[in-house]
XYZ file of C-alpha atoms in Angstrom:
687
model
C -8.962 -72.289 -100.905
C -10.746 -69.186 -98.987
C -12.013 -71.581 -96.113
C -8.459 -72.667 -95.049
C -7.239 -69.139 -95.261
C -10.200 -67.942 -92.953
C -9.667 -70.609 -90.580
C -5.822 -69.722 -90.214
C -6.760 -66.302 -90.050
C -9.138 -66.883 -87.143
C -6.408 -69.149 -85.471
C -3.934 -66.467 -85.648
C -6.402 -63.744 -84.007
C -6.579 -66.130 -81.033
C -3.006 -66.251 -80.581
C -3.109 -62.438 -81.071
C -5.281 -62.007 -78.001
C -2.964 -61.799 -74.732
C -3.498 -64.864 -72.627
C -5.493 -64.223 -69.458
C -3.840 -65.321 -66.370
C -6.316 -66.716 -63.721
C -7.036 -64.247 -61.106
C -4.747 -64.475 -58.049
C -5.785 -66.543 -54.809
C -3.908 -66.234 -51.718
C -1.408 -68.948 -52.876
C -0.562 -67.142 -55.927
C -0.004 -63.692 -54.185
C 2.516 -65.656 -51.579
C 4.012 -67.347 -54.492
C 4.745 -63.793 -56.158
C 5.919 -62.664 -52.802
C 8.512 -65.684 -52.051
C 10.034 -65.046 -55.471
C 10.777 -61.462 -54.826
C 12.017 -62.208 -51.167
C 14.425 -64.656 -52.511
C 15.951 -61.870 -54.557
C 16.500 -59.845 -51.650
C 17.314 -62.440 -48.949
C 21.044 -62.249 -49.526
C 21.069 -58.647 -48.135
C 20.455 -59.585 -44.711
C 22.842 -58.628 -42.011
C 22.319 -60.645 -38.874
C 24.886 -58.376 -37.137
C 23.346 -54.927 -37.918
C 19.654 -56.389 -37.770
C 18.308 -55.154 -41.121
C 18.482 -55.571 -44.835
C 21.353 -53.521 -46.529
C 19.615 -52.344 -49.747
C 21.772 -49.593 -51.041
C 21.344 -46.795 -48.593
C 20.225 -43.987 -50.548
C 17.830 -42.698 -47.793
C 15.214 -45.710 -48.269
C 16.332 -48.502 -46.030
C 13.963 -47.817 -43.305
C 11.150 -47.839 -45.595
C 12.175 -50.847 -47.557
C 12.811 -52.822 -44.479
C 9.623 -51.790 -43.063
C 7.795 -53.286 -46.178
C 9.559 -56.577 -45.820
C 8.565 -56.545 -42.001
C 5.235 -55.899 -43.242
C 5.374 -58.991 -45.443
C 6.642 -61.078 -42.814
C 3.846 -60.104 -40.477
C 0.987 -61.169 -42.919
C 2.844 -64.221 -43.621
C 2.735 -65.253 -39.938
C -0.937 -63.976 -39.397
C -1.802 -66.136 -42.351
C 0.291 -69.076 -41.411
C 2.274 -68.861 -44.653
C 5.452 -71.195 -45.121
C 7.888 -69.829 -47.550
C 10.612 -67.279 -48.288
C 8.180 -64.550 -47.424
C 7.941 -65.665 -43.931
C 10.613 -65.126 -41.417
C 9.600 -64.673 -37.735
C 13.233 -64.352 -36.284
C 13.983 -61.528 -38.535
C 10.600 -59.596 -38.331
C 11.265 -59.827 -34.558
C 14.598 -58.185 -35.010
C 13.418 -55.701 -37.738
C 10.378 -54.739 -35.295
C 12.895 -53.702 -32.624
C 15.297 -52.340 -34.855
C 12.658 -49.795 -36.581
C 11.715 -48.351 -33.118
C 15.304 -47.815 -32.090
C 17.423 -44.848 -32.658
C 18.040 -44.333 -35.507
C 15.683 -44.556 -37.418
C 13.183 -43.642 -34.869
C 14.104 -40.261 -33.116
C 12.393 -38.242 -30.087
C 14.460 -35.184 -30.681
C 14.559 -32.824 -33.642
C 17.950 -33.906 -35.075
C 17.048 -34.338 -39.071
C 16.820 -32.363 -41.804
C 13.900 -31.579 -44.435
C 10.592 -31.942 -42.732
C 11.991 -31.748 -39.198
C 9.762 -33.086 -36.343
C 9.929 -35.105 -33.441
C 9.001 -37.863 -32.458
C 9.311 -39.555 -35.913
C 11.701 -41.307 -38.316
C 14.587 -40.363 -40.449
C 15.455 -41.927 -43.503
C 18.649 -43.784 -42.531
C 19.065 -46.884 -40.368
C 22.556 -45.301 -38.760
C 22.492 -41.522 -38.995
C 19.840 -39.610 -36.721
C 20.741 -36.417 -38.697
C 19.448 -37.641 -41.784
C 16.571 -36.486 -43.774
C 12.822 -36.365 -42.765
C 9.491 -36.484 -44.502
C 5.973 -37.675 -43.872
C 6.268 -40.732 -46.195
C 9.197 -41.881 -43.957
C 7.090 -41.912 -40.877
C 4.145 -43.237 -42.695
C 5.759 -46.232 -44.660
C 7.679 -47.509 -41.286
C 4.529 -46.936 -39.297
C 2.561 -49.144 -41.878
C 4.962 -51.991 -41.249
C 5.140 -51.654 -37.511
C 1.253 -51.772 -37.567
C 1.291 -55.137 -39.221
C 3.990 -56.508 -36.906
C 1.886 -55.109 -33.789
C -1.355 -57.189 -35.307
C 1.005 -60.229 -35.835
C 2.439 -59.864 -32.302
C 1.289 -63.276 -31.136
C 1.910 -65.183 -34.220
C 5.470 -63.406 -34.315
C 5.954 -63.893 -30.673
C 7.092 -60.339 -30.366
C 8.786 -59.577 -26.997
C 6.533 -57.580 -24.784
C 9.189 -54.878 -24.778
C 9.125 -54.479 -28.463
C 5.145 -54.494 -28.454
C 5.392 -51.723 -26.081
C 8.050 -49.502 -28.165
C 5.803 -49.862 -31.208
C 2.815 -48.598 -29.396
C 4.684 -45.768 -27.812
C 6.413 -44.708 -31.010
C 3.172 -44.658 -33.153
C 1.096 -43.088 -30.288
C 3.510 -40.260 -29.802
C 4.150 -39.619 -33.424
C 0.426 -39.520 -34.259
C -0.356 -36.914 -31.584
C 2.486 -34.838 -32.660
C 1.615 -31.548 -34.265
C 3.219 -32.774 -37.597
C 0.429 -35.081 -38.058
C -2.679 -33.519 -36.516
C -5.379 -31.801 -38.165
C -5.278 -28.965 -39.555
C -1.602 -29.907 -40.783
C -1.647 -31.226 -44.431
C 1.186 -31.791 -47.003
C -0.408 -30.341 -50.251
C -3.431 -32.346 -50.421
C -1.906 -35.780 -49.426
C -4.320 -36.979 -47.152
C -3.615 -40.668 -47.535
C -0.352 -40.385 -44.979
C -2.490 -38.963 -42.109
C -5.399 -41.598 -42.756
C -2.444 -44.220 -42.326
C -1.107 -42.701 -39.162
C -4.536 -42.048 -37.608
C -5.544 -45.836 -38.439
C -2.395 -47.130 -37.030
C -2.795 -45.263 -33.915
C -6.292 -46.613 -33.447
C -4.900 -50.242 -34.119
C -2.139 -50.143 -31.595
C -3.903 -48.312 -28.769
C -7.502 -48.994 -29.321
C -8.165 -45.068 -29.093
C -10.197 -44.402 -32.241
C -10.164 -40.224 -31.765
C -7.832 -39.433 -34.506
C -9.361 -41.920 -36.903
C -12.773 -40.688 -36.196
C -12.120 -36.849 -35.779
C -9.006 -35.897 -37.523
C -9.676 -38.210 -40.465
C -12.933 -36.863 -40.924
C -11.669 -33.263 -40.807
C -9.006 -34.214 -43.558
C -11.591 -35.844 -45.929
C -14.042 -32.923 -45.495
C -11.145 -30.116 -46.291
C -10.041 -32.369 -49.301
C -13.488 -32.643 -50.896
C -14.483 -28.957 -50.097
C -11.105 -28.028 -52.171
C -12.111 -29.824 -55.160
C -12.946 -26.634 -57.240
C -10.159 -24.172 -57.583
C -10.212 -20.328 -58.082
C -8.783 -17.995 -60.569
C -5.396 -18.065 -58.142
C -5.882 -21.525 -56.973
C -6.124 -24.828 -58.920
C -7.879 -26.487 -56.279
C -7.763 -30.444 -56.210
C -9.040 -31.483 -59.397
C -9.383 -30.115 -62.924
C -12.313 -30.547 -65.421
C -12.599 -34.479 -66.028
C -11.339 -34.962 -62.467
C -7.574 -34.785 -63.208
C -5.610 -34.433 -60.217
C -3.515 -31.301 -59.305
C -0.356 -31.913 -57.364
C 0.185 -28.245 -56.248
C -3.569 -27.383 -55.227
C -2.490 -23.787 -54.015
C -0.809 -22.780 -57.475
C -2.068 -21.774 -60.873
C -3.747 -24.436 -62.921
C -1.182 -23.766 -65.642
C 1.705 -24.467 -63.574
C 3.998 -27.311 -65.004
C 3.394 -29.688 -62.005
C -0.361 -29.380 -62.098
C -0.780 -30.927 -65.575
C -1.882 -33.986 -63.891
C -0.010 -36.607 -61.841
C -1.004 -40.303 -62.350
C 1.364 -41.351 -59.407
C 0.147 -38.839 -56.628
C -3.363 -39.089 -57.658
C -3.202 -42.973 -56.821
C -0.953 -42.381 -53.679
C -3.686 -40.035 -52.333
C -6.363 -42.720 -53.154
C -4.422 -45.054 -51.006
C -6.583 -43.424 -48.162
C -9.311 -46.079 -49.274
C -7.183 -48.690 -47.365
C -8.419 -47.102 -43.907
C -11.778 -45.687 -44.819
C -13.903 -48.667 -43.825
C -11.696 -49.145 -40.554
C -12.516 -45.724 -39.602
C -16.159 -46.167 -40.414
C -16.241 -49.069 -38.026
C -14.708 -46.986 -35.490
C -17.469 -44.510 -35.750
C -16.200 -41.827 -38.036
C -19.252 -40.062 -39.674
C -19.817 -40.969 -43.515
C -18.704 -38.393 -46.019
C -21.398 -36.235 -47.256
C -23.591 -37.043 -50.315
C -21.824 -34.203 -52.348
C -18.296 -35.838 -51.230
C -19.568 -39.256 -52.082
C -20.495 -38.333 -55.509
C -17.183 -36.551 -56.161
C -15.542 -39.723 -54.552
C -17.513 -41.879 -57.259
C -16.377 -39.568 -59.941
C -12.947 -39.697 -58.925
C -12.639 -43.405 -58.821
C -14.250 -43.647 -62.202
C -11.564 -41.232 -63.477
C -8.551 -42.753 -61.857
C -9.351 -46.507 -62.894
C -10.081 -45.590 -66.244
C -7.467 -42.692 -66.900
C -4.482 -44.051 -64.954
C -4.342 -47.675 -64.965
C -4.030 -50.089 -68.087
C -5.487 -53.618 -68.385
C -2.183 -54.953 -67.910
C -1.806 -53.409 -64.470
C 0.564 -50.748 -65.309
C -0.260 -46.875 -64.938
C -1.111 -45.049 -68.205
C 1.411 -42.662 -67.196
C 1.755 -38.937 -67.640
C 3.044 -36.856 -64.855
C 3.632 -33.014 -64.311
C 6.531 -34.047 -62.400
C 8.110 -35.246 -65.717
C 11.364 -36.943 -65.339
C 11.304 -36.520 -61.692
C 8.679 -39.429 -61.250
C 7.865 -40.870 -64.803
C 8.407 -44.680 -64.738
C 10.145 -44.818 -61.553
C 9.356 -48.423 -60.230
C 9.141 -47.161 -56.786
C 6.352 -45.261 -57.561
C 4.819 -48.122 -58.874
C 4.836 -49.908 -55.655
C 3.190 -46.882 -53.765
C 0.535 -46.592 -56.636
C -0.388 -50.320 -56.552
C -1.919 -49.578 -52.948
C -4.449 -47.626 -54.417
C -5.716 -50.828 -56.386
C -5.528 -52.543 -53.023
C -7.862 -50.171 -51.269
C -10.268 -49.957 -54.300
C -10.456 -53.653 -54.512
C -11.098 -54.363 -51.006
C -13.699 -51.186 -50.557
C -16.966 -51.911 -49.283
C -18.325 -48.196 -49.632
C -16.499 -46.012 -51.917
C -16.983 -47.547 -55.145
C -19.540 -46.305 -58.149
C -20.268 -50.176 -58.389
C -18.998 -53.282 -57.414
C -17.373 -53.977 -60.839
C -14.796 -51.182 -60.136
C -13.310 -53.362 -57.420
C -13.384 -56.403 -59.605
C -11.451 -54.468 -62.362
C -9.138 -53.036 -59.672
C -8.107 -56.636 -58.600
C -7.573 -57.649 -62.115
C -5.344 -54.745 -62.837
C -3.550 -55.343 -59.618
C -2.918 -59.084 -60.472
C -1.707 -58.201 -64.068
C 0.767 -55.683 -62.738
C 2.351 -58.341 -60.541
C 2.460 -60.659 -63.707
C 3.965 -57.759 -65.344
C 6.598 -57.048 -62.687
C 7.577 -60.710 -62.445
C 8.213 -60.677 -66.139
C 10.497 -57.743 -65.969
C 12.473 -59.370 -63.186
C 12.933 -62.561 -65.211
C 14.661 -60.432 -67.827
C 16.940 -58.375 -65.264
C 20.324 -59.845 -65.099
C 20.253 -60.035 -61.243
C 16.390 -60.441 -61.109
C 16.189 -56.812 -59.860
C 13.722 -54.546 -62.000
C 15.622 -51.519 -62.576
C 14.607 -48.313 -60.651
C 13.376 -46.510 -63.703
C 11.613 -48.576 -66.315
C 12.104 -48.536 -70.280
C 15.682 -47.059 -69.995
C 14.119 -43.546 -68.949
C 17.250 -42.435 -67.274
C 17.058 -38.611 -67.286
C 17.032 -38.737 -63.414
C 18.883 -41.994 -62.689
C 17.724 -43.988 -59.742
C 20.202 -45.975 -57.799
C 19.824 -49.454 -56.658
C 18.325 -48.509 -53.624
C 15.305 -47.277 -55.369
C 15.051 -50.491 -57.408
C 15.121 -52.370 -53.899
C 12.630 -50.174 -52.513
C 10.397 -50.700 -55.483
C 10.732 -54.601 -55.180
C 10.039 -54.303 -51.222
C 6.988 -52.296 -51.966
C 5.548 -54.425 -54.545
C 6.048 -57.618 -52.502
C 4.363 -55.852 -49.546
C 1.444 -55.295 -52.009
C 1.012 -58.890 -52.429
C 0.796 -59.457 -48.829
C -1.506 -56.610 -48.398
C -3.756 -58.262 -51.053
C -3.873 -61.456 -48.971
C -4.599 -59.388 -45.715
C -7.400 -57.521 -47.398
C -9.074 -60.686 -48.551
C -8.380 -60.324 -52.092
C -7.389 -63.744 -52.635
C -10.958 -64.691 -52.078
C -12.546 -61.678 -54.151
C -13.987 -61.835 -57.639
C -12.049 -60.497 -60.623
C -13.059 -59.284 -63.722
C -11.202 -58.037 -66.847
C -12.331 -54.578 -67.487
C -14.250 -53.674 -70.748
C -12.339 -51.031 -72.639
C -12.118 -47.848 -70.808
C -11.221 -44.170 -71.555
C -10.773 -40.695 -69.620
C -10.907 -37.421 -71.109
C -9.871 -33.966 -69.622
C -11.197 -31.268 -71.883
C -9.161 -28.291 -70.828
C -5.718 -30.211 -71.682
C -7.438 -32.542 -74.024
C -5.935 -35.510 -72.581
C -7.568 -38.896 -73.755
C -6.394 -41.976 -72.063
C -7.543 -45.469 -73.624
C -6.987 -49.076 -72.437
C -8.460 -52.244 -73.751
C -7.514 -55.832 -73.292
C -5.818 -55.475 -76.537
C -3.982 -52.113 -76.224
C -3.248 -48.745 -74.240
C -2.552 -45.410 -75.442
C -2.903 -41.619 -74.663
C -3.317 -38.415 -76.324
C -1.668 -35.786 -74.647
C -2.378 -32.273 -76.643
C -1.246 -29.994 -73.707
C 1.863 -30.731 -71.726
C 2.671 -27.655 -69.961
C 6.145 -28.042 -70.788
C 6.182 -30.851 -67.902
C 7.534 -33.238 -70.304
C 8.862 -32.992 -74.033
C 6.353 -35.396 -75.621
C 2.579 -34.623 -76.530
C 0.472 -33.358 -79.475
C -2.860 -34.443 -81.180
C -1.223 -38.256 -81.913
C -0.998 -41.280 -79.968
C 1.814 -40.108 -77.242
C 2.656 -44.122 -76.940
C 1.476 -47.460 -77.744
C 1.751 -50.720 -75.795
C 0.118 -54.085 -76.408
C -2.207 -55.546 -74.118
C 0.584 -57.343 -71.889
C 2.243 -53.797 -71.448
C 5.022 -54.489 -73.872
C 6.263 -51.676 -76.064
C 4.454 -51.757 -79.610
C 5.593 -48.663 -80.885
C 7.071 -45.956 -78.515
C 6.892 -44.592 -75.085
C 6.742 -40.993 -75.518
C 8.374 -39.832 -78.718
C 8.693 -36.597 -80.721
C 9.108 -36.651 -84.420
C 10.380 -38.307 -85.915
C 10.077 -41.153 -83.024
C 6.446 -40.406 -82.815
C 3.058 -41.012 -84.568
C 1.964 -38.193 -86.604
C 1.992 -36.177 -89.578
C 5.520 -34.174 -90.188
C 5.802 -31.569 -92.628
C 9.081 -30.142 -94.124
C 10.436 -27.746 -96.511
C 12.443 -28.506 -99.623
C 15.638 -28.537 -97.381
C 14.238 -31.008 -95.043
C 13.786 -28.708 -92.219
C 10.589 -29.127 -89.900
C 7.833 -26.638 -90.786
C 5.270 -28.331 -88.396
C 4.022 -31.259 -87.015
C 0.974 -32.788 -85.626
C 2.796 -34.357 -82.528
C 3.817 -31.136 -80.699
C 2.891 -30.388 -77.138
C 1.214 -27.253 -76.299
C 2.355 -25.186 -73.502
C -0.688 -23.880 -71.965
C -4.400 -24.466 -71.818
C -6.482 -22.115 -73.676
C -9.543 -20.861 -72.019
C -13.030 -21.810 -73.625
C -11.704 -24.273 -76.199
C -10.385 -27.892 -76.056
C -7.241 -28.920 -78.246
C -8.816 -32.254 -78.766
C -12.470 -32.629 -78.953
C -14.440 -35.706 -78.401
C -17.069 -36.209 -81.135
C -18.329 -39.776 -80.152
C -18.290 -40.906 -76.283
C -20.416 -41.990 -73.745
C -19.778 -38.744 -71.941
C -17.824 -35.558 -72.616
C -18.553 -35.131 -76.541
C -18.283 -31.442 -77.074
C -16.818 -30.608 -73.582
C -14.469 -27.622 -73.472
C -11.892 -26.357 -71.018
C -14.582 -24.163 -68.927
C -16.363 -27.453 -68.175
C -17.455 -27.396 -64.459
C -15.077 -29.539 -62.233
C -16.807 -32.623 -60.295
C -17.751 -34.768 -63.377
C -15.582 -37.539 -64.844
C -15.711 -37.949 -68.645
C -14.630 -41.610 -68.399
C -15.644 -45.252 -68.197
C -16.560 -48.184 -70.495
C -16.889 -47.279 -74.050
C -17.114 -49.397 -77.529
C -16.857 -46.576 -80.294
C -14.853 -43.536 -79.231
C -13.885 -40.724 -81.551
C -11.900 -37.544 -81.155
C -10.442 -34.919 -83.280
C -8.067 -32.045 -82.989
C -6.438 -29.270 -85.255
C -3.339 -27.304 -85.254
C -2.305 -24.358 -87.787
C 0.560 -22.331 -88.621
C 0.204 -19.192 -90.982
C 0.409 -21.301 -93.917
C -0.997 -24.943 -93.053
C -3.481 -26.382 -91.208
C -3.437 -29.641 -89.734
C -6.237 -32.169 -88.551
C -6.006 -35.471 -86.796
C -9.029 -37.561 -86.052
C -9.157 -41.052 -84.171
C -11.495 -43.795 -83.564
C -10.612 -46.198 -80.831
C -12.328 -49.701 -80.517
C -11.654 -52.668 -78.534
C -8.990 -54.166 -80.838
C -7.931 -51.562 -83.324
C -7.493 -47.633 -83.616
C -8.144 -45.623 -86.794
C -6.446 -42.342 -87.443
C -7.057 -39.884 -90.306
C -4.475 -37.025 -91.169
C -5.203 -34.090 -93.270
C -2.994 -31.024 -93.903
C -4.577 -28.268 -95.995
C -2.851 -25.157 -97.154
C -3.927 -21.955 -95.876
C -1.954 -19.553 -97.858
C 1.348 -19.517 -100.040
C 2.934 -21.411 -102.521
C 5.768 -23.202 -100.925
C 6.698 -26.818 -101.567
C 6.323 -29.132 -98.830
C 7.139 -32.840 -98.016
C 4.673 -34.638 -95.764
C 5.096 -37.704 -94.124
C 2.639 -39.820 -91.668
C 5.221 -41.419 -89.009
C 4.632 -44.866 -87.424
C 7.553 -45.399 -84.928
C 9.097 -48.557 -83.411
C 10.780 -49.571 -80.223
C 14.382 -51.138 -80.611
C 14.619 -51.785 -76.794
C 17.771 -53.835 -75.911
C 17.877 -55.041 -79.286
C 17.477 -58.858 -78.521
C 14.918 -58.963 -81.596
C 15.939 -56.281 -84.169
C 13.265 -53.654 -84.756
C 12.255 -53.297 -88.531
C 9.488 -52.142 -90.900
C 8.195 -54.707 -93.286
C 5.925 -54.011 -96.110
C 3.718 -56.951 -96.926
C 2.893 -56.384 -100.740
C -0.485 -57.113 -102.263
C 1.196 -60.126 -104.091
C 1.887 -61.806 -100.496
C 5.571 -60.877 -100.713
C 7.499 -59.133 -98.092
C 10.083 -56.082 -98.432
C 11.914 -54.671 -95.548
C 11.565 -51.117 -96.024
C 14.592 -49.005 -96.134
C 15.293 -45.342 -97.427
C 13.922 -45.999 -100.832
C 10.291 -45.386 -101.429
C 8.250 -48.161 -101.759
C 5.008 -47.204 -103.761
C 1.881 -47.403 -101.388
C -0.408 -48.482 -104.291
C 1.293 -52.210 -104.036
C 1.518 -52.356 -100.053
C -1.291 -54.368 -98.430
C 0.065 -53.438 -94.879
C 2.973 -52.525 -92.867
C 4.196 -54.914 -90.005
C 6.263 -52.393 -87.667
C 8.196 -54.846 -85.751
C 9.409 -53.632 -82.180
C 11.541 -55.387 -79.646
C 8.876 -57.757 -78.075
C 5.860 -56.735 -79.581
C 4.868 -54.535 -82.785
C 1.932 -53.473 -85.038
C 0.106 -53.785 -88.141
C -0.846 -50.776 -90.030
C -3.428 -51.203 -92.924
C -3.762 -48.184 -95.083
C -7.525 -47.122 -95.365
C -6.503 -44.728 -98.373
C -3.666 -44.746 -100.923
C -3.022 -41.079 -102.020
C -1.624 -40.922 -105.571
C 2.236 -41.027 -105.722
C 2.380 -41.905 -101.799
C 5.185 -44.595 -100.679
C 6.456 -45.649 -97.596
C 10.280 -45.174 -96.476
C 12.188 -45.460 -93.123
C 13.425 -42.716 -90.974
C 15.953 -43.415 -88.337
C 15.433 -41.442 -85.414
C 18.183 -40.653 -82.743
C 17.589 -41.497 -78.951
C 15.445 -39.034 -77.242
C 15.151 -38.427 -73.618
C 11.409 -39.419 -73.459
C 11.976 -42.187 -75.923
C 15.490 -43.602 -75.296
C 15.566 -46.872 -77.340
C 13.893 -46.044 -80.843
C 13.689 -48.404 -83.691
C 13.167 -47.324 -87.132
C 10.242 -45.164 -87.966
C 7.821 -45.995 -90.899
C 7.284 -42.947 -92.771
C 4.206 -42.926 -95.307
C 5.183 -39.926 -97.658
C 1.629 -38.487 -98.888
C 3.289 -35.367 -100.557
C 7.126 -34.768 -101.981
C 8.319 -31.161 -102.517
C 5.087 -30.283 -103.759
C 2.770 -27.513 -103.879
C -0.463 -28.960 -102.706
C -3.808 -27.602 -101.369
C -4.536 -30.722 -99.469
C -2.966 -34.256 -98.611
C -4.509 -36.832 -96.530
C -3.973 -40.481 -95.222
C -6.074 -42.879 -93.080
C -5.072 -45.816 -91.420
C -6.169 -48.568 -89.000
C -3.653 -50.359 -86.664
C -3.552 -52.987 -83.880
C -0.778 -54.444 -81.956
C 0.674 -57.920 -83.017
C 3.662 -60.187 -82.200
C 4.692 -61.895 -85.252
C 4.078 -62.500 -88.971
C 1.150 -64.764 -88.563
C -0.657 -62.392 -86.385
C -0.005 -59.446 -88.677
C -1.420 -61.260 -91.507
C -4.587 -62.302 -89.603
C -4.937 -58.539 -88.251
C -4.423 -57.051 -91.507
C -7.269 -59.445 -92.977
C -9.674 -58.224 -90.198
C -8.707 -54.375 -90.600
C -9.044 -53.973 -94.338
């Protein structure tokens, strides 16, 4: 009897592992781009000469990205919806006409001329360096494809003049800089070199931008500098390290990294190489960025100091993917070639993830904000901009030669920032992060898992909840009021300490907040461990995590420091309801093999073999490693939260009930699963 059961469990484990799609070749990139283009085609206006994509200050950028795709398709000889030479000719001419191109200062915002405004019809609309850069990017590809597209000489001349005059304006020349976002300048300098053959800005101004950026890595007491300990990115380098926006920014760190798209071109043009110290910093940053900002599934491991102003916006995903294109195609900026292979894998998997979301969307358009996070709503124009950017990334991948490059699934990766305690983890099985310090940039955080996705980026547990829609230890008084919880984000960095301490890791074990800037505590791992504490006057909480490729173990302990008050202590395991196509629920599988759907009545833990936490499209199994006397499991039903808008029921393992205890503790192992068969097999493995 034992042998058939083991065989069944082994088969289920094979099913549990997410299927690895074949690496994208050129045909796969074009198939993806063709699908996205078909969802946009109906918005073309032949009369107006551009796609009407919701207005909203993004149409010049959206249309430029579609021009980019058309241009690469023409250069590559692709035949399909992602190629339309006629529309490319019309768009190229339209984007160098007024508006959006202006030669006098008529706009608002970052006013300059020559340059572009963010409207196809209003010359007095907004200006920003991203508007220039993104339109210039599409026009540069059109210029390169001028013969294949049969661009009229008049259009070619207008493209060359518009880019050259803009690049040489004071708005773009060194020493001008927007915060520390050197990527936009690299793009403009490379574009000018491409359309004019004059490499002056690419060699000189780009080199100066790079030198200043890497010289500004380390901050002072008054200025945060570009990076913190562990190489986390500061959005506002000239302000305090404790500023809300300087927590970190997964999106802007990757946006700045897109300068890698142009570095090799600059070197071929004669730009001097970065100094040895700058190259070392670059290698550390790449290690931190790939390990800490991306998941195996190709989505960002996303925390942002800009909070809901950026978090999970699909248009930002389109921008950040360009960093993966740059890293996957880089010849000289990587710590080792495997980082390029891993970047390609993440990029390709991200296209798969985006296509799944598009197939679920009623109109085929992925929403402007993912996972229903709508504190800062995004109009349809943002959704169209995201689609155009991501489609263009597939074309960029073809042009960069990624269809012929090697792809490799990354090993388990981690990154650790000792001052804020952020620990990001991604494996082929799951991805998560612990974010002890949130600097009030967002409402979630604490010593527990901030979120849990499976290896295909489906929500297994939650996306950023607070108690009771979170992981963690929750302590309440006899009246049911919260006394403390392990999942509470801290507002500030405490010098000389670390709110979450690595105890076992390839690097970073024992590092504290005063660790020197310039080293990444990041990269591959096999067994990663961390612990953290928080205290009130009466109670001390400790949380300890162990991460492996396939499972996570967490231990919680609450210890009385003083007093005789009675407390109830629950350890929480959240679920995700999502759109409710498959109801979320908590199933207790008993030691006798029967299953019980857990509700408000306490189910004694002594009889529970494991819990199956069922979420909308994924879930996870929880296997107790300890069973405290009197412990039981019940359900708490959280209300919607800003950072966790679609919570399902939370499984609560109660380890103390209205008791005067000195110590209470629980240890569990968990791993994502998708059905009852996977849950049984995983539970057998995690005992």
